């Protein structure tokens, strides 16, 4: 039986970047994925993910984001393929809302370009929106989106070229830590390694029982719609955006229409409501779209794009993995010394970080430490 330096469970957003960063360091790596690389059963499907730095969730994320931007550029330079697209991001919200307060705090703490806009500017440049009067309007020019499926495939391809063993359609059933290393049992075989990295997304709680109470997968819905004035909403004419109206918890967000020739489907203007629904089992989640799902999307269109006359085209489900404070868990697994490293609980805002998380996972596995400030993401905060 081949003994690996490291085994990575889950080759989605974080695992794909992890296998690449481990292989780059010359480690013998096995990456195990239960489905295809990529797929739509977990958290990474759907063409685009917003990337931004004026991080309302917590300013401590900003140094990790700086590294993520850097690492996305490195990936682009190595492969010659674009994964980051700079569209700018519009922020709308009441000055007291965390979206506005927190974004301003991160921007001022770290000198991130983040500009206020007045009503007239917004109505001239972005007449697409109907925004409540009391809302502040801000613009972050270096924000935009990254392409999840493309980035995952690129990282896995690079890892394979560097000699990583990659197994798709192979599900990990359980793992054990013994004095002489880690044993991983799948539905096809048994493997051993010195280190184990668990990047299993919504399934992480099933593989790390000590954390399952703090990892709640939730069913989320994303829509692609057809506005009457299609061209006005295409990339180049329309940015990414996010809005908190305070009427409901959470925020709304969306993207410009992307060219399907370049980005693939689904076709249309993508938008969604970012607010975790209740805990669900990732193996038993309903993928059927309900009237309530559609009503949520219509609320966004009716309230903030009343003149778009948009029709629903496609609705899809996707999974978040939420922690109680909606911050990630990046740490050694509790009770496993430094042999098992975990990245989980990305709470619906993790993809933009994937390029940095893979590097952090590799550093924790190889050196037992990272140069990035991840203390606030420790698993111990839930002990
Ligand atoms: C609708 C939606 C919108 C989002 N929007 C944004 C956004 O705009 N910006 C942003 O930054 N983030 C966004 N996110 C969040 C981001 O996509 C996630 O945080 C990120 O994809 C999580 O990555 P992950 O690696 O933890 O999970 P995944 O990408 O799902 O990867 C986990 C992988 O592990 C595999 N796996 C699990 N168990 C096993 C096993 N036992 N054996 C083998 N393989 C296994 C799974 O099959 C899966 O491929 C969004 C998420 C959703 C759902």
Short mmCIF file of C-alpha atoms and ligand atoms in Angstrom, two decimals:
data_model
loop_
_atom_site.label_atom_id
_atom_site.label_comp_id
_atom_site.label_asym_id
_atom_site.label_seq_id
_atom_site.Cartn_x
_atom_site.Cartn_y
_atom_site.Cartn_z
CA UNK A 1 0.00 0.00 0.00
CA UNK A 2 1.37 3.44 -0.95
CA UNK A 3 2.07 5.68 2.02
CA UNK A 4 1.27 9.34 1.20
CA UNK A 5 2.62 12.44 2.86
CA UNK A 6 -0.91 13.85 2.85
CA UNK A 7 -4.46 12.84 1.96
CA UNK A 8 -7.07 15.50 1.15
CA UNK A 9 -10.73 14.58 1.57
CA UNK A 10 -12.98 16.63 -0.73
CA UNK A 11 -11.78 18.23 -3.98
CA UNK A 12 -14.14 21.16 -4.19
CA UNK A 13 -13.26 24.80 -3.58
CA UNK A 14 -10.76 24.41 -0.74
CA UNK A 15 -9.53 20.89 -1.45
CA UNK A 16 -8.56 21.59 -5.07
CA UNK A 17 -6.36 24.48 -4.01
CA UNK A 18 -4.96 22.37 -1.15
CA UNK A 19 -3.87 19.45 -3.37
CA UNK A 20 -2.13 21.94 -5.66
CA UNK A 21 -0.31 23.74 -2.85
CA UNK A 22 0.79 20.44 -1.26
CA UNK A 23 2.01 18.99 -4.57
CA UNK A 24 3.87 22.23 -5.33
CA UNK A 25 5.85 21.69 -2.12
CA UNK A 26 6.94 18.27 -3.39
CA UNK A 27 4.65 16.26 -1.14
CA UNK A 28 3.15 12.95 -2.25
CA UNK A 29 -0.57 13.71 -2.19
CA UNK A 30 -3.78 11.77 -2.61
CA UNK A 31 -6.96 13.77 -3.26
CA UNK A 32 -10.30 11.99 -2.83
CA UNK A 33 -13.61 13.30 -4.21
CA UNK A 34 -16.92 11.50 -3.81
CA UNK A 35 -18.46 12.99 -6.99
CA UNK A 36 -17.07 14.41 -10.23
CA UNK A 37 -14.61 17.28 -10.30
CA UNK A 38 -16.64 19.59 -10.38
CA UNK A 39 -20.32 18.92 -9.48
CA UNK A 40 -23.48 20.66 -8.31
CA UNK A 41 -24.24 18.74 -5.10
CA UNK A 42 -22.04 20.81 -2.77
CA UNK A 43 -21.15 24.50 -2.44
CA UNK A 44 -19.21 25.47 -5.55
CA UNK A 45 -21.54 25.22 -8.55
CA UNK A 46 -23.02 28.18 -10.39
CA UNK A 47 -20.48 29.97 -12.59
CA UNK A 48 -19.49 32.91 -10.38
CA UNK A 49 -18.64 33.96 -6.82
CA UNK A 50 -18.24 37.54 -5.61
CA UNK A 51 -14.78 38.61 -4.46
CA UNK A 52 -14.33 41.79 -2.42
CA UNK A 53 -11.99 43.20 0.22
CA UNK A 54 -14.02 45.74 2.20
CA UNK A 55 -15.10 42.83 4.29
CA UNK A 56 -18.15 43.63 6.43
CA UNK A 57 -18.03 40.28 8.21
CA UNK A 58 -14.74 40.98 10.07
CA UNK A 59 -11.69 43.15 9.26
CA UNK A 60 -9.34 40.30 10.20
CA UNK A 61 -10.29 38.60 6.94
CA UNK A 62 -8.60 41.36 4.91
CA UNK A 63 -4.97 40.10 5.13
CA UNK A 64 -6.21 36.66 4.03
CA UNK A 65 -8.11 38.32 1.18
CA UNK A 66 -4.99 40.21 0.07
CA UNK A 67 -3.26 36.84 -0.15
CA UNK A 68 -6.24 35.30 -1.97
CA UNK A 69 -6.15 38.07 -4.62
CA UNK A 70 -2.41 37.46 -4.97
CA UNK A 71 -2.84 33.70 -5.30
CA UNK A 72 -5.63 34.04 -7.89
CA UNK A 73 -3.21 36.13 -9.96
CA UNK A 74 -0.53 33.46 -9.55
CA UNK A 75 -2.98 30.81 -10.78
CA UNK A 76 -3.82 32.99 -13.79
CA UNK A 77 -0.15 33.55 -14.58
CA UNK A 78 0.70 29.86 -14.40
CA UNK A 79 -2.25 28.70 -16.48
CA UNK A 80 -2.87 31.67 -18.78
CA UNK A 81 -6.57 31.43 -17.88
CA UNK A 82 -8.61 34.25 -16.28
CA UNK A 83 -10.40 33.35 -13.04
CA UNK A 84 -10.80 36.81 -11.45
CA UNK A 85 -12.94 39.40 -13.23
CA UNK A 86 -12.92 42.98 -12.02
CA UNK A 87 -16.41 44.46 -12.36
CA UNK A 88 -16.56 46.59 -9.22
CA UNK A 89 -19.16 46.03 -6.52
CA UNK A 90 -21.98 48.40 -5.52
CA UNK A 91 -23.03 48.38 -1.86
CA UNK A 92 -26.45 49.69 -0.79
CA UNK A 93 -27.71 49.77 2.77
CA UNK A 94 -28.76 51.74 5.80
CA UNK A 95 -25.72 53.39 7.48
CA UNK A 96 -26.40 51.36 10.63
CA UNK A 97 -26.51 48.03 8.84
CA UNK A 98 -23.49 45.75 9.32
CA UNK A 99 -23.04 45.57 5.53
CA UNK A 100 -22.25 49.30 5.44
CA UNK A 101 -20.69 49.74 8.89
CA UNK A 102 -18.46 46.68 8.59
CA UNK A 103 -17.38 47.40 5.01
CA UNK A 104 -16.41 50.97 5.92
CA UNK A 105 -14.44 49.68 8.90
CA UNK A 106 -12.44 47.16 6.84
CA UNK A 107 -11.88 49.69 4.05
CA UNK A 108 -10.59 52.40 6.41
CA UNK A 109 -8.49 49.97 8.49
CA UNK A 110 -6.71 48.58 5.45
CA UNK A 111 -6.87 51.51 2.99
CA UNK A 112 -9.01 49.65 0.52
CA UNK A 113 -10.39 51.76 -2.35
CA UNK A 114 -14.06 52.17 -1.36
CA UNK A 115 -15.95 55.22 -2.60
CA UNK A 116 -19.24 56.82 -1.58
CA UNK A 117 -21.69 57.60 -4.36
CA UNK A 118 -24.55 60.10 -4.25
CA UNK A 119 -28.09 59.50 -5.51
CA UNK A 120 -27.53 61.40 -8.72
CA UNK A 121 -24.38 59.46 -9.62
CA UNK A 122 -26.14 56.17 -8.99
CA UNK A 123 -29.20 57.15 -11.01
CA UNK A 124 -27.03 58.24 -13.97
CA UNK A 125 -24.54 55.35 -13.93
CA UNK A 126 -26.77 52.59 -12.60
CA UNK A 127 -30.41 53.41 -13.40
CA UNK A 128 -31.11 49.68 -13.14
CA UNK A 129 -31.64 49.98 -9.37
CA UNK A 130 -34.47 51.30 -7.24
CA UNK A 131 -32.78 51.92 -3.88
CA UNK A 132 -34.50 53.09 -0.68
CA UNK A 133 -33.80 56.81 -0.02
CA UNK A 134 -32.12 56.32 3.34
CA UNK A 135 -29.55 53.89 1.93
CA UNK A 136 -25.91 54.77 1.59
CA UNK A 137 -24.30 53.90 -1.72
CA UNK A 138 -20.69 52.76 -2.00
CA UNK A 139 -18.51 51.35 -4.74
CA UNK A 140 -15.49 49.06 -4.42
CA UNK A 141 -13.68 49.15 -7.78
CA UNK A 142 -11.35 46.16 -7.24
CA UNK A 143 -14.17 43.80 -6.35
CA UNK A 144 -15.71 41.48 -8.92
CA UNK A 145 -16.15 37.77 -9.26
CA UNK A 146 -14.14 34.57 -9.56
CA UNK A 147 -15.17 31.51 -11.53
CA UNK A 148 -15.49 28.52 -9.19
CA UNK A 149 -15.71 25.50 -11.49
CA UNK A 150 -12.91 26.78 -13.72
CA UNK A 151 -10.62 27.53 -10.76
CA UNK A 152 -11.21 24.10 -9.20
CA UNK A 153 -10.44 22.33 -12.47
CA UNK A 154 -7.29 24.37 -12.97
CA UNK A 155 -5.98 23.64 -9.49
CA UNK A 156 -6.68 19.90 -9.81
CA UNK A 157 -5.07 19.79 -13.24
CA UNK A 158 -1.95 21.54 -11.93
CA UNK A 159 -1.79 19.15 -8.97
CA UNK A 160 -2.02 16.14 -11.29
CA UNK A 161 0.77 17.54 -13.45
CA UNK A 162 2.87 17.83 -10.29
CA UNK A 163 2.26 14.15 -9.55
CA UNK A 164 -0.71 14.20 -7.17
CA UNK A 165 -2.94 11.12 -7.22
CA UNK A 166 -6.52 12.23 -7.77
CA UNK A 167 -9.49 9.90 -7.31
CA UNK A 168 -12.97 11.08 -8.26
CA UNK A 169 -16.20 9.17 -7.58
CA UNK A 170 -14.61 7.70 -4.47
CA UNK A 171 -16.30 8.41 -1.17
CA UNK A 172 -14.43 8.44 2.14
CA UNK A 173 -16.35 6.34 4.66
CA UNK A 174 -14.17 6.94 7.72
CA UNK A 175 -10.66 7.69 8.90
CA UNK A 176 -8.54 6.67 11.89
CA UNK A 177 -5.47 8.16 13.48
CA UNK A 178 -2.94 5.60 14.71
CA UNK A 179 0.53 6.05 16.20
CA UNK A 180 2.08 5.34 12.79
CA UNK A 181 -0.16 7.67 10.75
CA UNK A 182 -3.66 8.14 9.37
CA UNK A 183 -5.74 5.46 7.66
CA UNK A 184 -8.51 6.54 5.30
CA UNK A 185 -11.16 4.01 4.22
CA UNK A 186 -13.21 4.72 1.10
CA UNK A 187 -15.87 2.75 -0.78
CA UNK A 188 -13.03 1.51 -3.01
CA UNK A 189 -9.95 1.03 -0.82
CA UNK A 190 -7.79 1.89 2.17
CA UNK A 191 -5.00 4.50 2.12
CA UNK A 192 -2.46 5.75 4.65
CA UNK A 193 -0.72 9.08 5.13
CA UNK A 194 1.23 11.11 7.65
CA UNK A 195 -1.25 14.01 7.49
CA UNK A 196 -4.94 14.30 6.73
CA UNK A 197 -6.65 17.45 5.44
CA UNK A 198 -10.45 17.57 5.54
CA UNK A 199 -12.05 20.03 3.11
CA UNK A 200 -15.40 18.30 2.81
CA UNK A 201 -17.72 21.32 2.64
CA UNK A 202 -21.28 20.48 3.73
CA UNK A 203 -20.17 16.93 4.62
CA UNK A 204 -17.42 18.11 7.01
CA UNK A 205 -19.55 17.50 10.11
CA UNK A 206 -19.97 13.84 9.12
CA UNK A 207 -16.17 13.41 8.98
CA UNK A 208 -15.35 15.50 12.07
CA UNK A 209 -17.98 14.47 14.64
CA UNK A 210 -16.46 16.72 17.34
CA UNK A 211 -17.45 19.74 15.23
CA UNK A 212 -20.71 18.53 13.73
CA UNK A 213 -22.78 20.54 16.21
CA UNK A 214 -21.13 23.72 14.93
CA UNK A 215 -21.36 22.92 11.22
CA UNK A 216 -24.88 23.32 9.85
CA UNK A 217 -25.39 22.74 6.12
CA UNK A 218 -28.26 24.77 4.69
CA UNK A 219 -30.17 24.70 1.41
CA UNK A 220 -29.84 27.94 -0.56
CA UNK A 221 -31.36 29.04 -3.86
CA UNK A 222 -29.79 31.03 -6.70
CA UNK A 223 -31.63 32.39 -9.73
CA UNK A 224 -30.85 33.46 -13.27
CA UNK A 225 -33.41 35.81 -14.79
CA UNK A 226 -34.13 37.51 -18.11
CA UNK A 227 -34.43 41.31 -17.85
CA UNK A 228 -36.24 43.06 -20.70
CA UNK A 229 -33.23 45.27 -21.45
CA UNK A 230 -30.75 42.41 -21.57
CA UNK A 231 -27.77 44.43 -22.83
CA UNK A 232 -28.04 46.97 -19.99
CA UNK A 233 -27.28 44.17 -17.54
CA UNK A 234 -24.39 42.58 -19.40
CA UNK A 235 -20.86 42.57 -18.01
CA UNK A 236 -19.27 45.90 -18.92
CA UNK A 237 -22.59 47.74 -18.45
CA UNK A 238 -23.51 46.44 -15.01
CA UNK A 239 -21.39 45.58 -11.94
CA UNK A 240 -21.70 43.10 -9.11
CA UNK A 241 -23.90 44.47 -6.33
CA UNK A 242 -25.06 43.82 -2.78
CA UNK A 243 -27.93 45.36 -0.85
CA UNK A 244 -29.29 45.18 2.69
CA UNK A 245 -32.78 46.66 3.02
CA UNK A 246 -33.10 45.78 6.70
CA UNK A 247 -36.66 44.51 6.13
CA UNK A 248 -35.40 40.94 6.39
CA UNK A 249 -32.16 39.65 7.89
CA UNK A 250 -29.34 38.91 5.47
CA UNK A 251 -28.42 40.63 2.24
CA UNK A 252 -29.22 40.43 -1.47
CA UNK A 253 -26.55 40.26 -4.13
CA UNK A 254 -26.01 39.68 -7.81
CA UNK A 255 -23.76 39.71 -10.85
CA UNK A 256 -23.81 41.07 -14.38
CA UNK A 257 -25.02 38.82 -17.20
CA UNK A 258 -22.05 36.73 -18.31
CA UNK A 259 -21.36 35.67 -21.88
CA UNK A 260 -22.16 31.95 -22.04
CA UNK A 261 -19.55 31.51 -24.78
CA UNK A 262 -16.88 32.47 -22.28
CA UNK A 263 -18.39 31.44 -18.94
CA UNK A 264 -20.82 28.64 -19.77
CA UNK A 265 -24.35 28.52 -18.36
CA UNK A 266 -26.74 29.05 -16.82
CA UNK A 267 -27.77 31.92 -19.05
CA UNK A 268 -29.11 35.12 -17.52
CA UNK A 269 -28.76 37.71 -14.80
CA UNK A 270 -27.76 35.92 -11.58
CA UNK A 271 -29.04 37.04 -8.17
CA UNK A 272 -29.74 35.56 -4.75
CA UNK A 273 -30.60 36.12 -1.11
CA UNK A 274 -27.72 35.52 1.32
CA UNK A 275 -29.25 34.29 4.54
CA UNK A 276 -28.81 30.77 5.87
CA UNK A 277 -31.91 28.60 5.99
CA UNK A 278 -32.28 25.78 8.56
CA UNK A 279 -29.92 22.84 9.04
CA UNK A 280 -30.23 20.12 6.41
CA UNK A 281 -28.59 16.79 5.59
CA UNK A 282 -26.39 17.24 2.49
CA UNK A 283 -27.24 13.68 1.42
CA UNK A 284 -30.98 14.23 1.63
CA UNK A 285 -31.53 17.86 0.64
CA UNK A 286 -34.47 18.62 -1.66
CA UNK A 287 -33.35 20.04 -5.01
CA UNK A 288 -36.92 20.74 -6.07
CA UNK A 289 -37.67 24.43 -6.51
CA UNK A 290 -40.75 25.58 -4.63
CA UNK A 291 -43.11 28.55 -4.92
CA UNK A 292 -41.48 29.99 -1.79
CA UNK A 293 -38.07 29.84 -3.52
CA UNK A 294 -39.47 31.73 -6.49
CA UNK A 295 -41.19 34.27 -4.24
CA UNK A 296 -37.85 35.11 -2.62
CA UNK A 297 -36.34 35.96 -6.00
CA UNK A 298 -39.40 37.95 -7.07
CA UNK A 299 -39.10 40.01 -3.87
CA UNK A 300 -35.64 41.14 -5.02
CA UNK A 301 -36.81 41.91 -8.55
CA UNK A 302 -40.01 43.71 -7.49
CA UNK A 303 -38.32 45.85 -4.85
CA UNK A 304 -34.94 46.71 -6.33
CA UNK A 305 -35.35 46.20 -10.10
CA UNK A 306 -39.01 47.15 -10.67
CA UNK A 307 -38.33 48.40 -14.21
CA UNK A 308 -36.40 45.37 -15.37
CA UNK A 309 -39.54 43.35 -16.22
CA UNK A 310 -37.42 40.32 -15.53
CA UNK A 311 -38.68 36.77 -15.99
CA UNK A 312 -37.28 33.79 -14.11
CA UNK A 313 -35.12 31.52 -16.27
CA UNK A 314 -33.33 29.05 -13.97
CA UNK A 315 -33.36 28.40 -10.23
CA UNK A 316 -30.86 26.06 -8.60
CA UNK A 317 -30.08 24.87 -5.11
CA UNK A 318 -26.65 25.05 -3.52
CA UNK A 319 -25.41 24.35 0.02
CA UNK A 320 -23.86 26.58 2.67
CA UNK A 321 -22.09 25.15 5.75
CA UNK A 322 -22.79 27.57 8.58
CA UNK A 323 -20.99 28.03 11.88
CA UNK A 324 -22.78 29.73 14.81
CA UNK A 325 -20.93 33.04 14.20
CA UNK A 326 -20.74 32.61 10.39
CA UNK A 327 -16.94 32.75 10.49
CA UNK A 328 -14.86 29.90 9.06
CA UNK A 329 -13.13 27.11 10.99
CA UNK A 330 -9.48 26.80 9.95
CA UNK A 331 -7.46 24.78 12.41
CA UNK A 332 -6.13 21.41 13.47
CA UNK A 333 -8.98 19.01 14.24
CA UNK A 334 -9.72 19.02 17.98
CA UNK A 335 -7.98 16.14 19.79
CA UNK A 336 -5.76 15.10 16.84
CA UNK A 337 -2.61 17.13 17.67
CA UNK A 338 -1.29 18.52 14.36
CA UNK A 339 -2.00 15.45 12.22
CA UNK A 340 -5.43 16.43 10.96
CA UNK A 341 -6.09 19.85 9.45
CA UNK A 342 -9.55 21.20 8.69
CA UNK A 343 -11.08 24.00 6.65
CA UNK A 344 -14.84 24.08 7.05
CA UNK A 345 -17.87 26.19 7.92
CA UNK A 346 -17.48 28.73 5.13
CA UNK A 347 -20.98 30.03 5.86
CA UNK A 348 -21.78 31.10 2.32
CA UNK A 349 -18.83 33.45 1.82
CA UNK A 350 -15.76 31.24 1.38
CA UNK A 351 -15.03 30.77 -2.29
CA UNK A 352 -13.13 34.02 -2.83
CA UNK A 353 -10.62 32.77 -0.21
CA UNK A 354 -10.01 29.34 -1.77
CA UNK A 355 -6.68 30.28 -3.36
CA UNK A 356 -5.33 31.31 0.07
CA UNK A 357 -7.01 28.54 2.08
CA UNK A 358 -5.20 25.85 0.06
CA UNK A 359 -1.90 27.49 0.87
CA UNK A 360 -2.83 27.74 4.56
CA UNK A 361 -3.83 24.06 4.65
CA UNK A 362 -0.52 23.06 3.06
CA UNK A 363 1.45 25.22 5.50
CA UNK A 364 -0.41 23.84 8.53
CA UNK A 365 0.12 20.26 7.32
CA UNK A 366 3.80 20.72 6.44
CA UNK A 367 5.08 23.29 8.92
CA UNK A 368 2.42 23.29 11.63
CA UNK A 369 1.84 27.04 11.12
CA UNK A 370 0.84 29.72 8.62
CA UNK A 371 2.01 33.31 8.18
CA UNK A 372 -1.61 34.43 7.78
CA UNK A 373 -3.69 35.58 10.79
CA UNK A 374 -6.17 32.76 11.31
CA UNK A 375 -6.45 32.93 15.11
CA UNK A 376 -10.01 34.28 14.95
CA UNK A 377 -11.01 31.21 12.89
CA UNK A 378 -9.85 28.68 15.48
CA UNK A 379 -12.04 25.65 16.28
CA UNK A 380 -11.38 26.29 19.98
CA UNK A 381 -13.77 29.26 19.99
CA UNK A 382 -16.62 26.71 20.06
CA UNK A 383 -15.10 24.50 22.78
C1 LIG B 1 -25.59 29.89 -3.55
C2 LIG B 1 -24.21 30.18 -3.07
C3 LIG B 1 -23.65 31.40 -3.34
C4 LIG B 1 -22.37 31.71 -2.88
N1 LIG B 1 -21.81 32.91 -3.19
C5 LIG B 1 -20.54 33.18 -2.81
C6 LIG B 1 -19.89 34.37 -3.22
O1 LIG B 1 -20.48 35.19 -3.95
N2 LIG B 1 -18.61 34.58 -2.82
C7 LIG B 1 -17.94 33.69 -2.05
O2 LIG B 1 -16.77 33.94 -1.72
N3 LIG B 1 -18.53 32.54 -1.64
C8 LIG B 1 -19.79 32.27 -2.00
N4 LIG B 1 -20.40 31.10 -1.63
C9 LIG B 1 -19.72 30.22 -0.68
C10 LIG B 1 -18.67 29.33 -1.32
O3 LIG B 1 -19.11 28.83 -2.55
C11 LIG B 1 -18.37 28.23 -0.32
O4 LIG B 1 -17.98 28.82 0.91
C12 LIG B 1 -17.27 27.32 -0.81
O5 LIG B 1 -17.59 26.78 -2.06
C13 LIG B 1 -17.07 26.19 0.21
O6 LIG B 1 -16.04 25.37 -0.26
P1 LIG B 1 -15.80 23.92 0.33
O7 LIG B 1 -14.53 23.43 -0.26
O8 LIG B 1 -15.93 23.98 1.81
O9 LIG B 1 -17.04 23.04 -0.21
P2 LIG B 1 -17.21 22.34 -1.64
O10 LIG B 1 -16.75 23.22 -2.73
O11 LIG B 1 -18.62 21.82 -1.71
O12 LIG B 1 -16.21 21.12 -1.56
C14 LIG B 1 -16.35 20.04 -0.67
C15 LIG B 1 -16.07 18.77 -1.44
O13 LIG B 1 -15.87 17.69 -0.56
C16 LIG B 1 -16.41 16.54 -1.16
N5 LIG B 1 -16.65 15.52 -0.13
C17 LIG B 1 -17.40 15.67 0.97
N6 LIG B 1 -17.43 14.54 1.69
C18 LIG B 1 -16.66 13.65 1.04
C19 LIG B 1 -16.31 12.30 1.28
N7 LIG B 1 -16.78 11.63 2.36
N8 LIG B 1 -15.49 11.66 0.41
C20 LIG B 1 -15.01 12.33 -0.69
N9 LIG B 1 -15.34 13.62 -0.98
C21 LIG B 1 -16.15 14.27 -0.13
C22 LIG B 1 -17.69 17.09 -1.78
O14 LIG B 1 -18.25 16.22 -2.74
C23 LIG B 1 -17.22 18.40 -2.35
O15 LIG B 1 -16.77 18.28 -3.69
C24 LIG B 1 -21.66 30.76 -2.10
C25 LIG B 1 -22.24 29.51 -1.84
C26 LIG B 1 -23.49 29.21 -2.33
C27 LIG B 1 -24.08 27.87 -2.04
#
